Short mmCIF file of C-alpha atoms and ligand atoms in Angstrom, two decimals:
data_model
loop_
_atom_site.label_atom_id
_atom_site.label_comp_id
_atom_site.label_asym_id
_atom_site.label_seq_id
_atom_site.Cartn_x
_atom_site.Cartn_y
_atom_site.Cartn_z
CA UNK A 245 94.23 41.34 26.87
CA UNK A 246 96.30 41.58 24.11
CA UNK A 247 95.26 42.48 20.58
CA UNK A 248 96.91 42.78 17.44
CA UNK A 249 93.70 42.60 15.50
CA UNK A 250 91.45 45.88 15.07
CA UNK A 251 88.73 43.90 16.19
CA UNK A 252 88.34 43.83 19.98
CA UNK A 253 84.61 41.54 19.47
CA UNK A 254 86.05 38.79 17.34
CA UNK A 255 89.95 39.57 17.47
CA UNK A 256 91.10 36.74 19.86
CA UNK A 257 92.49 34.29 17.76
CA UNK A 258 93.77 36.29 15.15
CA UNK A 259 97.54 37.84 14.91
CA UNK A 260 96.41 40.06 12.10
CA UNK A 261 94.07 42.74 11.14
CA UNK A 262 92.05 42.84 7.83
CA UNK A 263 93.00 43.71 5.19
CA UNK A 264 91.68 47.19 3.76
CA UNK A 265 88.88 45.54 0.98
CA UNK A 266 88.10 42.82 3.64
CA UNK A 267 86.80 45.60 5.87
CA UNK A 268 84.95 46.64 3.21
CA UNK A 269 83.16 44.15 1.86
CA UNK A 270 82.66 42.87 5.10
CA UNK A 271 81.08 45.83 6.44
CA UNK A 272 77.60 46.65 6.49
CA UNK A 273 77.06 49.46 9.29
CA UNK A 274 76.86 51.87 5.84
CA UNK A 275 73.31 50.40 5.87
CA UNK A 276 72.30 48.62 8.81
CA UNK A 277 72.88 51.66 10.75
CA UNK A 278 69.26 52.35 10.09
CA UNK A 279 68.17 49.31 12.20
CA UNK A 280 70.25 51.16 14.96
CA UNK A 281 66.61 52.25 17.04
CA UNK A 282 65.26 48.55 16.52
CA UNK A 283 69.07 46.92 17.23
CA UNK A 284 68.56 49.13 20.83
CA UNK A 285 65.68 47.88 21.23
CA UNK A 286 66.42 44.53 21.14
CA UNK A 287 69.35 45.05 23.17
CA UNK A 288 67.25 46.33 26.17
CA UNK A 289 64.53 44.00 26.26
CA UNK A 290 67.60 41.11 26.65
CA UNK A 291 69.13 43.15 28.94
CA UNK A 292 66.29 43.38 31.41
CA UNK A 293 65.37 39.25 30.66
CA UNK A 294 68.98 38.71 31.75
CA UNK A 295 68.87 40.75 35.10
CA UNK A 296 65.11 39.52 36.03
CA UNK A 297 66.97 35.60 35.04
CA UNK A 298 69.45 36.19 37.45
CA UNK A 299 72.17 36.09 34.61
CA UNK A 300 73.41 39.33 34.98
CA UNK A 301 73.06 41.69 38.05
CA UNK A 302 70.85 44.54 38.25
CA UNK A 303 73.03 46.67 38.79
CA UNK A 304 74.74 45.83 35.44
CA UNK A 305 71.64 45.87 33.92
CA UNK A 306 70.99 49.35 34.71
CA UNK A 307 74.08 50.85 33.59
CA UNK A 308 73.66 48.78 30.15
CA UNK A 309 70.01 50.25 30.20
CA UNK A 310 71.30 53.38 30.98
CA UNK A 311 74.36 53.34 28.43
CA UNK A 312 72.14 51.86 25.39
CA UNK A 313 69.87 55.27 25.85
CA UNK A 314 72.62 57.48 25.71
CA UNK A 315 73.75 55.78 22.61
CA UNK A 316 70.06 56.01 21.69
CA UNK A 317 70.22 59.89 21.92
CA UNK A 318 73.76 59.99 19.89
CA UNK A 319 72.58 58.52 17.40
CA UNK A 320 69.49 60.61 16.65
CA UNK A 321 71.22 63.83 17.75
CA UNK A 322 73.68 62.95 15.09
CA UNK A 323 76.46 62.69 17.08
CA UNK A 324 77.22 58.96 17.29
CA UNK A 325 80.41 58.04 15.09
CA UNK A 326 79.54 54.85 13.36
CA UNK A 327 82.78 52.83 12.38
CA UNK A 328 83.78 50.70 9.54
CA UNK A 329 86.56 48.64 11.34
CA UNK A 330 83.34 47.72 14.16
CA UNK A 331 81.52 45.92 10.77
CA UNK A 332 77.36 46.41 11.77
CA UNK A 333 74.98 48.28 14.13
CA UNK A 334 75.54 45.22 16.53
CA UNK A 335 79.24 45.80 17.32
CA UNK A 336 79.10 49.63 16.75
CA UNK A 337 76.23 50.18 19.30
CA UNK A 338 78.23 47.29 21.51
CA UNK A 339 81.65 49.18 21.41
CA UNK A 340 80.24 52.38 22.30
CA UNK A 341 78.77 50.77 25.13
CA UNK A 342 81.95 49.61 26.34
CA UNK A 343 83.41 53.17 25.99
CA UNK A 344 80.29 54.73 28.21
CA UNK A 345 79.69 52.07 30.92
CA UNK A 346 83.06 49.53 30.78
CA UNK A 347 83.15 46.02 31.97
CA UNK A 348 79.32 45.08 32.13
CA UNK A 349 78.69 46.07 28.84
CA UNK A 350 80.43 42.83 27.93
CA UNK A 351 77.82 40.92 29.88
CA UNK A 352 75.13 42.16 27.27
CA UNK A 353 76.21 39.59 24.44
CA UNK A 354 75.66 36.70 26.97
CA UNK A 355 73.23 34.06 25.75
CA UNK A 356 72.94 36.22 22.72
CA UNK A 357 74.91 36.06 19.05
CA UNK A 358 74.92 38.96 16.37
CA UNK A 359 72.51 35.89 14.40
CA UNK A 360 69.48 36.18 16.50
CA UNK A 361 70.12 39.77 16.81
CA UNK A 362 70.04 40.61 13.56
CA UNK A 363 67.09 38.37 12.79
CA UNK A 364 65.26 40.15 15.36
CA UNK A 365 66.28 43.72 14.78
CA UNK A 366 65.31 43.17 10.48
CA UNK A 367 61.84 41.70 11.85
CA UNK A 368 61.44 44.90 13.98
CA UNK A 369 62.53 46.97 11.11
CA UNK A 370 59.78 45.22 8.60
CA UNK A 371 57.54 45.47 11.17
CA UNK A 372 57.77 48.60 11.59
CA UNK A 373 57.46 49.22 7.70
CA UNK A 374 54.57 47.04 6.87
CA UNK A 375 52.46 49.17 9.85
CA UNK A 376 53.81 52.55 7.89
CA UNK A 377 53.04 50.96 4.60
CA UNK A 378 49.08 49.80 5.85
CA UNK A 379 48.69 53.46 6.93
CA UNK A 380 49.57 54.39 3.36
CA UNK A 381 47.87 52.42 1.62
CA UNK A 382 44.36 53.25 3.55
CA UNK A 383 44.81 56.84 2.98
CA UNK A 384 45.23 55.96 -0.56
CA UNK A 385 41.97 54.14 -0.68
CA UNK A 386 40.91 57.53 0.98
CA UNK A 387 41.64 58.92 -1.70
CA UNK A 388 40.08 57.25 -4.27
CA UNK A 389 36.66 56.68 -1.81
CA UNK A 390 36.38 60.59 -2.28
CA UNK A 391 36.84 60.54 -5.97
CA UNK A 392 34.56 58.15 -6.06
CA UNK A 393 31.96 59.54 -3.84
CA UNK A 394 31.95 62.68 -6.00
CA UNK A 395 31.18 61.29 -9.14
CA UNK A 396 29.58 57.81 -8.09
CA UNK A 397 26.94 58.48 -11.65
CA UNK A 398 29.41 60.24 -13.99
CA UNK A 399 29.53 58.12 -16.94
CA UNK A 400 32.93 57.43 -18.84
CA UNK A 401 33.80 54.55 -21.35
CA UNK A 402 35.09 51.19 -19.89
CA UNK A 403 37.85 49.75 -21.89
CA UNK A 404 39.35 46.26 -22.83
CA UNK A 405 42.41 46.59 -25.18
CA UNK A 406 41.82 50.29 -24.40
CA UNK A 407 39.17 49.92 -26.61
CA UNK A 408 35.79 51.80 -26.13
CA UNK A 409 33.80 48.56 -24.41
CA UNK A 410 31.05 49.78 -22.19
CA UNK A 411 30.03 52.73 -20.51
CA UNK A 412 30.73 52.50 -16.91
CA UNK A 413 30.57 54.97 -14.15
CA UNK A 414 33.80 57.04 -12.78
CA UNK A 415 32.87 55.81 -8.85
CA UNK A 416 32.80 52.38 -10.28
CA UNK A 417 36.72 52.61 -11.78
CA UNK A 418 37.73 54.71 -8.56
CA UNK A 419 36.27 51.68 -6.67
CA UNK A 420 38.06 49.09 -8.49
CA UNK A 421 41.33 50.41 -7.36
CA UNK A 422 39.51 50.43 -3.85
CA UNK A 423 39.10 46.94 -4.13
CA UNK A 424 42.82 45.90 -5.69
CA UNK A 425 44.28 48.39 -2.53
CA UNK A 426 42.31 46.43 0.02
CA UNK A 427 43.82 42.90 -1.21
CA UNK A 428 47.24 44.71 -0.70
CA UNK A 429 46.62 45.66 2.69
CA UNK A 430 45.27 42.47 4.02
CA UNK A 431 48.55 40.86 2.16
CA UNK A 432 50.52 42.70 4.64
CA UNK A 433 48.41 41.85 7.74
CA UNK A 434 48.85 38.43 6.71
CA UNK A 435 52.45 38.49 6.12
CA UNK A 436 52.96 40.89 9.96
CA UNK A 437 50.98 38.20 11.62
CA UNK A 438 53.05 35.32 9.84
CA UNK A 439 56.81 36.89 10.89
CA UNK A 440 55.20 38.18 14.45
CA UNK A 441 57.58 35.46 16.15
CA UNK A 442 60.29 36.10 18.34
CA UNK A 443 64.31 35.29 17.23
CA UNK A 444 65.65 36.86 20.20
CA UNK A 445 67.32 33.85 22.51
CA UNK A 446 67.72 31.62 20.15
CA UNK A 447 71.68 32.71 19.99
CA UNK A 448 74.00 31.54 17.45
CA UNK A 449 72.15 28.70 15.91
CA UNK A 450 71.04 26.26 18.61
CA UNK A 451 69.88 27.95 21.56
CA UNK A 452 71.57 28.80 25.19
CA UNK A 453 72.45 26.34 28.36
CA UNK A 454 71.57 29.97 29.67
CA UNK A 455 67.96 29.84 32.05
CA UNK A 456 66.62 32.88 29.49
CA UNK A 457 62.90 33.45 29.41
CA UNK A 458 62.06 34.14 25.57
CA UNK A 459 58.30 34.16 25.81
CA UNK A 460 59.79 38.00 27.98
CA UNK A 461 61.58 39.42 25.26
CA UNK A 462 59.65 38.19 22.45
CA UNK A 463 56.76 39.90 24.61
CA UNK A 464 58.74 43.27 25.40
CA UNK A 465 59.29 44.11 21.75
CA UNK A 466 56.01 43.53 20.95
CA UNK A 467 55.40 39.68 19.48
CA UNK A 468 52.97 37.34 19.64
CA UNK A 469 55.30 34.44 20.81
CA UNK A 470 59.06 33.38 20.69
CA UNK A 471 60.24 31.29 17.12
CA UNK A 472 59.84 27.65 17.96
CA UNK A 473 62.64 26.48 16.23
CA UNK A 474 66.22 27.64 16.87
CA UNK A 475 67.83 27.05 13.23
CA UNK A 476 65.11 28.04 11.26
CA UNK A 477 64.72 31.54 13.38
CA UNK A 478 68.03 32.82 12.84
CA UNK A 479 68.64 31.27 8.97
CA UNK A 480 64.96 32.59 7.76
CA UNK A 481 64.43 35.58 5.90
CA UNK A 482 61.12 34.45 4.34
CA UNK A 483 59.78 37.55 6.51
CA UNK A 484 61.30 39.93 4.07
CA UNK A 485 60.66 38.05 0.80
CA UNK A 486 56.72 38.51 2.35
CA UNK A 487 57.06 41.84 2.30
CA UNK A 488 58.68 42.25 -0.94
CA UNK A 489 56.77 40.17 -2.63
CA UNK A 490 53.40 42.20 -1.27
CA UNK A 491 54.96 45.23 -2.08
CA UNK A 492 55.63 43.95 -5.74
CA UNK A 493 52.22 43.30 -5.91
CA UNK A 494 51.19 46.76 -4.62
CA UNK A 495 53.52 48.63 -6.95
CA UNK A 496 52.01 46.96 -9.53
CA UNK A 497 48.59 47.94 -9.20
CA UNK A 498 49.92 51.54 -8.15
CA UNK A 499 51.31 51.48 -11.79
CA UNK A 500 48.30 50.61 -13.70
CA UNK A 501 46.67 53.47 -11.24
CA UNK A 502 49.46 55.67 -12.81
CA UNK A 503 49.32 54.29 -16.55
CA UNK A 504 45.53 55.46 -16.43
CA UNK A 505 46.59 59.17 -15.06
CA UNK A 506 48.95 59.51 -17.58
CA UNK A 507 46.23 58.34 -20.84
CA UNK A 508 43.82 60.34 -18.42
CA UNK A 509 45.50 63.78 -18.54
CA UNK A 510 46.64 63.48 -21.89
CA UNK A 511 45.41 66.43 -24.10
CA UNK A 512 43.63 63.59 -26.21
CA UNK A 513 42.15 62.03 -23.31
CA UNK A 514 41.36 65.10 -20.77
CA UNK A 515 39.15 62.58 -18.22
CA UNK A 516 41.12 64.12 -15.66
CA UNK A 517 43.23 67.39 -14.82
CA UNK A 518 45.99 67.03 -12.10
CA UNK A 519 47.01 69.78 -10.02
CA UNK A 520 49.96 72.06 -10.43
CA UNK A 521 51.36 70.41 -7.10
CA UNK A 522 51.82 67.18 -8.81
CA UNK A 523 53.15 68.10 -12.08
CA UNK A 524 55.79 69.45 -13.67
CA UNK A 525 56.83 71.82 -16.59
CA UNK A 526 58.90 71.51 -19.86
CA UNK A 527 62.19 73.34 -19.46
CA UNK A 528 61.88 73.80 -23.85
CA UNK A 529 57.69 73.48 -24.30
CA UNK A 530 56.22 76.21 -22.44
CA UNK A 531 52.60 75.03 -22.88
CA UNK A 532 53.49 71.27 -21.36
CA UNK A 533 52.19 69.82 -18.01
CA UNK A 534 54.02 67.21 -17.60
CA UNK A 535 52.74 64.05 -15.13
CA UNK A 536 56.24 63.06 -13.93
CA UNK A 537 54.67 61.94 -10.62
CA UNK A 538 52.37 59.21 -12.36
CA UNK A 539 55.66 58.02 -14.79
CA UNK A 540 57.51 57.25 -12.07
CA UNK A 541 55.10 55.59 -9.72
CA UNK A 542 54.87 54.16 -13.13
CA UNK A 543 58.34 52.36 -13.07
CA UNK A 544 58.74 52.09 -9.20
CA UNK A 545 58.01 48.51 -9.71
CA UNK A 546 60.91 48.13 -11.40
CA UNK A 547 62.67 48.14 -8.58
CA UNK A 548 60.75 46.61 -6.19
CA UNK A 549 60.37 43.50 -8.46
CA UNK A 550 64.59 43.81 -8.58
CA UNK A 551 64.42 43.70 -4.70
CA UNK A 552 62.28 40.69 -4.68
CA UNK A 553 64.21 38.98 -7.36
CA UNK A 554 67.21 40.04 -5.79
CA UNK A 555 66.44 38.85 -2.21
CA UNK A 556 65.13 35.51 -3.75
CA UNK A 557 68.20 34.98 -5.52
CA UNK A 558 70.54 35.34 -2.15
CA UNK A 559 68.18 32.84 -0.28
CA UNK A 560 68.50 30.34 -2.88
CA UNK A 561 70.49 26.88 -2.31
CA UNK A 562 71.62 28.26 1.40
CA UNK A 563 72.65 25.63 3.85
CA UNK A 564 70.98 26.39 7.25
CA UNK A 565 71.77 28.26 9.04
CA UNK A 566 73.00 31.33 9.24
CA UNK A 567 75.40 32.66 6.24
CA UNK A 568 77.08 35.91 5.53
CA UNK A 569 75.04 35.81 2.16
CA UNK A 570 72.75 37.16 4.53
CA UNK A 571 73.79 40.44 5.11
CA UNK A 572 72.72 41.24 1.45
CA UNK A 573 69.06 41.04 2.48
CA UNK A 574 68.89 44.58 3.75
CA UNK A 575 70.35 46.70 0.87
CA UNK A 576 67.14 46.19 -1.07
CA UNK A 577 64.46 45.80 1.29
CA UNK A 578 65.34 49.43 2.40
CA UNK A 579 65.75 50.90 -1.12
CA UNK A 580 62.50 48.70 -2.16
CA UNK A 581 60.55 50.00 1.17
CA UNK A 582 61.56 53.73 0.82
CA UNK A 583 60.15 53.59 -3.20
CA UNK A 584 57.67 52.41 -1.85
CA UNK A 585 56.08 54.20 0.45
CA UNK A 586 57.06 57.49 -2.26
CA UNK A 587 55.15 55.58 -4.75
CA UNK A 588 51.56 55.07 -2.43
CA UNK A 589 52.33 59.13 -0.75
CA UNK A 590 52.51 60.61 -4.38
CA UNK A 591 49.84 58.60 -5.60
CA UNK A 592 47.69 59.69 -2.53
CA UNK A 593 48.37 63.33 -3.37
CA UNK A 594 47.76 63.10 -6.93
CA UNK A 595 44.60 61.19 -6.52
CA UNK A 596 43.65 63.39 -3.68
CA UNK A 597 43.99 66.67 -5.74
CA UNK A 598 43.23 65.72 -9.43
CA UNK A 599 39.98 66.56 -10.73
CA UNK A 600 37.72 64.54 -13.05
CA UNK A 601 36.27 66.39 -16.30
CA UNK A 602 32.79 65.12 -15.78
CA UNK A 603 31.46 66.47 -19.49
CA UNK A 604 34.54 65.04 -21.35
CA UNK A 605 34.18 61.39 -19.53
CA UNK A 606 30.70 61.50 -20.63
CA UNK A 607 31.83 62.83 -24.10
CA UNK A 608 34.05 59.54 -24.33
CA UNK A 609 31.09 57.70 -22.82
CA UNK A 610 28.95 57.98 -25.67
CA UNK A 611 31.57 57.73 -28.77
CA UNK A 612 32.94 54.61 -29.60
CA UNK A 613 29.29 52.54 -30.10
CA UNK A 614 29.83 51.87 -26.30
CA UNK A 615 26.05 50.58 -26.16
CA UNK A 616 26.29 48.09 -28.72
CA UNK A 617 25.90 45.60 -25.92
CA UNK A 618 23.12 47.59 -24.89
CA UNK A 619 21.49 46.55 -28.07
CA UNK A 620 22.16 43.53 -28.45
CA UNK A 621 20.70 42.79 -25.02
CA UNK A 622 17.15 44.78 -25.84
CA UNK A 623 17.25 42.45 -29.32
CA UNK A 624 17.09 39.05 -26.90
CA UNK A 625 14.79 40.51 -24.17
CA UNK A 626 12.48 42.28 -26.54
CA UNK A 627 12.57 40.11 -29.51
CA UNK A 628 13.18 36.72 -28.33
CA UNK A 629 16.58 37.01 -30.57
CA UNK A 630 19.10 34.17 -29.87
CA UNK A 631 22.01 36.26 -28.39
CA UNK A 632 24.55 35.12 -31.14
CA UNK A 633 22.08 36.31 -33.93
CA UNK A 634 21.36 39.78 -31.85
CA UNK A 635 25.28 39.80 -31.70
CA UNK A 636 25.13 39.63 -35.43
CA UNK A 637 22.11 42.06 -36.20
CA UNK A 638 23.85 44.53 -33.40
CA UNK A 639 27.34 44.27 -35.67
CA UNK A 640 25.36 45.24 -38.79
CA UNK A 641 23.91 48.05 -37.54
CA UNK A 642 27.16 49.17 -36.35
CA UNK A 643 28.64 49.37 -39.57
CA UNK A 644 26.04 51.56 -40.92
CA UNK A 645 26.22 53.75 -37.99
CA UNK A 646 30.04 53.67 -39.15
CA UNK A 647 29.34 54.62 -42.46
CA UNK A 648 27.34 57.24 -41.72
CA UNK A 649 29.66 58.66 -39.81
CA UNK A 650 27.11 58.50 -36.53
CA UNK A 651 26.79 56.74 -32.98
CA UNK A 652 24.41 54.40 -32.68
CA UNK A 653 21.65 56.65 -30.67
CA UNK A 654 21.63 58.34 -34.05
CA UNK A 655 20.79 55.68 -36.14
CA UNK A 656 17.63 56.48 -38.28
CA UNK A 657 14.98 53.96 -36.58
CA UNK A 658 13.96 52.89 -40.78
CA UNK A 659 17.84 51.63 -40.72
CA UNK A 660 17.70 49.62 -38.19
CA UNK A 661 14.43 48.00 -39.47
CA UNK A 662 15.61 47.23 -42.44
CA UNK A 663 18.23 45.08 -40.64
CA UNK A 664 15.35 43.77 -38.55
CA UNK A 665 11.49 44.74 -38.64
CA UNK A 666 10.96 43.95 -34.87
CA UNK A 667 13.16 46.65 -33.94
CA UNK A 668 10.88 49.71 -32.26
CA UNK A 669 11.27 52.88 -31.18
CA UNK A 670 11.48 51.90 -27.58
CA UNK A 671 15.29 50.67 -28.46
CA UNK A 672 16.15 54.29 -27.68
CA UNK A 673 15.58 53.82 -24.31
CA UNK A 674 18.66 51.49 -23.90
CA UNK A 675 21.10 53.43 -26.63
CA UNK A 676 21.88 56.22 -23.46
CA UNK A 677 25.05 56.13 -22.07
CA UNK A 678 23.04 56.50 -18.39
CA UNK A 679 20.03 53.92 -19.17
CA UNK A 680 23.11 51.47 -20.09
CA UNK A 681 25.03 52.30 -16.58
CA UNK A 682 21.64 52.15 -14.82
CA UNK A 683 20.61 49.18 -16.21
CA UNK A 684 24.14 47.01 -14.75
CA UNK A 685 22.50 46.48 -11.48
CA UNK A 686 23.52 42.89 -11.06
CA UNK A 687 25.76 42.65 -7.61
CA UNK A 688 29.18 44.45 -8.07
CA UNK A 689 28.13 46.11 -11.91
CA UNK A 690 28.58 49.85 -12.56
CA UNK A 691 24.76 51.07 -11.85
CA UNK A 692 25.32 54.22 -9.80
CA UNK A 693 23.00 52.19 -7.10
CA UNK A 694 25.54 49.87 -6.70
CA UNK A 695 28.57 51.96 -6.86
CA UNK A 696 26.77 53.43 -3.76
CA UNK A 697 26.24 50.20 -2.10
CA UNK A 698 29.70 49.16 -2.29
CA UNK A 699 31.23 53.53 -1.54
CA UNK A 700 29.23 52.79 1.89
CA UNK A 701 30.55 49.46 2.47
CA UNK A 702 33.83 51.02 2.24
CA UNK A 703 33.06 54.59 3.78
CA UNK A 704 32.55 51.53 7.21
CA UNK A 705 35.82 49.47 6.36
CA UNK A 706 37.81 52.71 6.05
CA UNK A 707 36.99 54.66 9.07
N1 LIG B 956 76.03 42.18 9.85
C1 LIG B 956 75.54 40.84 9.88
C2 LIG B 956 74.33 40.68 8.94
O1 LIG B 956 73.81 41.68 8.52
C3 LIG B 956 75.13 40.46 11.26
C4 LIG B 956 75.25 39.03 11.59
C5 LIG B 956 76.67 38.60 11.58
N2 LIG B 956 76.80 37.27 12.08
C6 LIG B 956 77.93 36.58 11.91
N3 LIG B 956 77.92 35.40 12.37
N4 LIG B 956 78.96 37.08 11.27
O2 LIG B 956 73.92 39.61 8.61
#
């Protein structure tokens, strides 16, 4: 064979080899070297279909098997020199072959193209990622579970506009992170059930005269069936745009998580202290603690989002099928994957080992006329009050408590008859920070009784 090209997989027709900055921007083994276990993979389970076809002989299939290990072993020893000139995983992991075992490793790419190989080997690799990311996330809900456990009745203020709103109870906000978490994992079932389909076999764009047996392979590496439809298998990378788009999601939550634990361990706030191993000094403020960790789970999303965007943008206006706009799909999902899964381990540890001030949540509880609500209610159930004109009375009432410089709870009871005469002692009852908790017992509210309900539910879901 002659071959004036540099490219003994493609270099038949052409007198010429590339030129220095095609090579580069056509190469993308810098990258998709790390689909190199899932690219072997792939490789051996269409190895083993073509010997038990009859399309290749056993004997040929062995020594491919055989070979593929080997290269398997080089390249997590280290040892394995990937090349530019070879382009991707597919041709580097191919060439080597050639250089171990000879001849039959040029029977491997039969009824196969580099199209349905990728396809397959980038499912494998997401695949593989949404499992690591599920495991994540439900020790993250771990997490929270056992902050919540621990202070299911500690009372703390609830905010809107990160205003003082109602008291709620520190198991209850734990639990509503719970909750968010929970979406996010069954996001990423959804989305690994969805891409579960097998490219493999479906070659270059419209299938093989080869006799192949798909429904083997796609079985062999582990999916539920082969993809029905030739084109759309190997042009498709809605797979990936799943995954970014449920790790956008994720990230998003894990930064309002990390907004809070900033406010939270702020000197003004103290509602929580974070450990040492999850914070860092000031190299000029000796006395400064600083949450770094939180920050940047904090802006991780920023580049997940970019991924997603990113990704979007590349799949936009394609033709099918397959398009060498393609190979800019993995950059990102690795660089948006490996934030990722940072993000939801740090967050794990920080939740994990941070410790809620019980008396300085309950210190917020109470400031901020957090029970006006509280009072407002007791005016309509006690006093018959239309809840507008109880809104009204309750508004009053916090003014004076204003201007005196007092909570409500410390309102003189004469005050608050002048406002209305109905008003009794008994309104006391409901001014507490822990009779207004106890009294949200309506199905998913902050009494402690419920935040118990729903820490068992999940105590069952989680284990
Ligand atoms: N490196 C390529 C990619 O990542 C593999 C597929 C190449 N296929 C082709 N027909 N040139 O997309």
């Amino acid at each position: 064979m002659t071959d004036n090209s540099s490219n003994t997989m493609w270099g038949g027709r052409f007198a010429a080899g590339p030129d220095a900055i095609m090579e580069a921007i056509n190469a993308s083994i810098g990258f998709d070297k790390r689909m190199a276990t899932q690219d072997i993979a792939g490789s051996r389970a269409h190895a083993a279909m073509l010997a038990a076809q009859g399309i290749i002989t056993t004997k040929d299939a062995e020594a491919i098997r055989e070979g593929l290990l080997t290269i398997l072993s080089e390249i997590e020893t280290g040892k394995f020199e990937f090349k530019t000139a070879l382009e991707d995983i597919h041709m580097n992991v191919e060439a080597r072959l050639k250089e171990l075992i000879g001849e039959p490793a040029g029977r491997l790419h039969t009824a196969r193209s580099r199209n349905d190989q990728v396809a397959t080997d980038f499912r494998l690799w997401v695949r593989d990622q949404i499992d690591t990311v599920i495991a994540g996330l439900v020790a993250l809900q771990k997490a929270l579970l056992g902050q919540a456990d621990a202070g299911a009745d500690w009372v703390m203020p609830g905010f809107t506009h990160l205003q003082t709103a109602q008291p709620v109870t520190w198991g209850h906000h734990m639990l509503a992170y719970v909750e968010m978490l929970g979406r996010d994992v069954s996001r990423f079932r959804d989305a690994r059930a969805r891409m579960n389909e097998c490219p493999l076999g479906t070659a270059a764009l419209a299938g093989t005269s080869f006799p192949i047996d798909r429904e083997a392979t796609a079985r062999s590496l582990g999916f539920d069936r082969p993809a029905a439809n030739s084109l759309d298998a190997v042009a498709d990378r809605d797979f990936a745009l799943e995954f970014l788009s449920a790790a956008s999601i994720s990230a998003m939550h894990l930064s309002r998580l990390a907004e809070e634990l900033v406010i939270w361990s702020s000197a003004q706030f103290r509602f929580v202290t974070l450990s040492d191993r999850f914070s860092t000094g000031s190299s000029i403020m000796p006395q400064k603690k600083n949450p770094d960790a939180a920050e940047l789970i904090r802006a991780k999303i920023g580049r997940i989002l970019g991924a997603t965007v990113g990704l979007f943008t590349v799949m936009k206006g394609l033709p099918l099928t397959y398009s060498k706009d393609m190979q800019e799909d993995k950059e990102q999902v690795f660089d948006a994957a490996d934030n990722f899964m940072l993000a939801i381990a740090a967050m794990e540890g920080m939740v994990r080992d941070m410790t809620a001030n019980r008396e300085a949540l309950r210190a917020a509880a109470g400031s901020g006329f957090s029970t006006a609500t509280d009072l407002a209610d007791w005016l309509v159930r006690k006093l018959g009050l239309p809840f507008r004109e109880a809104h009204h009375v309750t508004g009053v009432l916090v003014a004076k408590a204003e201007a005196q410089g007092c909570d409500l709870p410390e309102l003189p009871l004469a005050d608050m008859q002048a406002e209305h005469g109905g008003i009794t002692d008994a309104v006391f009852e409901v001014l507490g920070v822990d009779n207004s908790v106890a009294s949200r017992t309506s199905y998913g509210g902050t009494a402690p009784q419920q935040v118990r309900a729903q820490i068992a539910r999940w105590k069952e879901i989680l284990t």
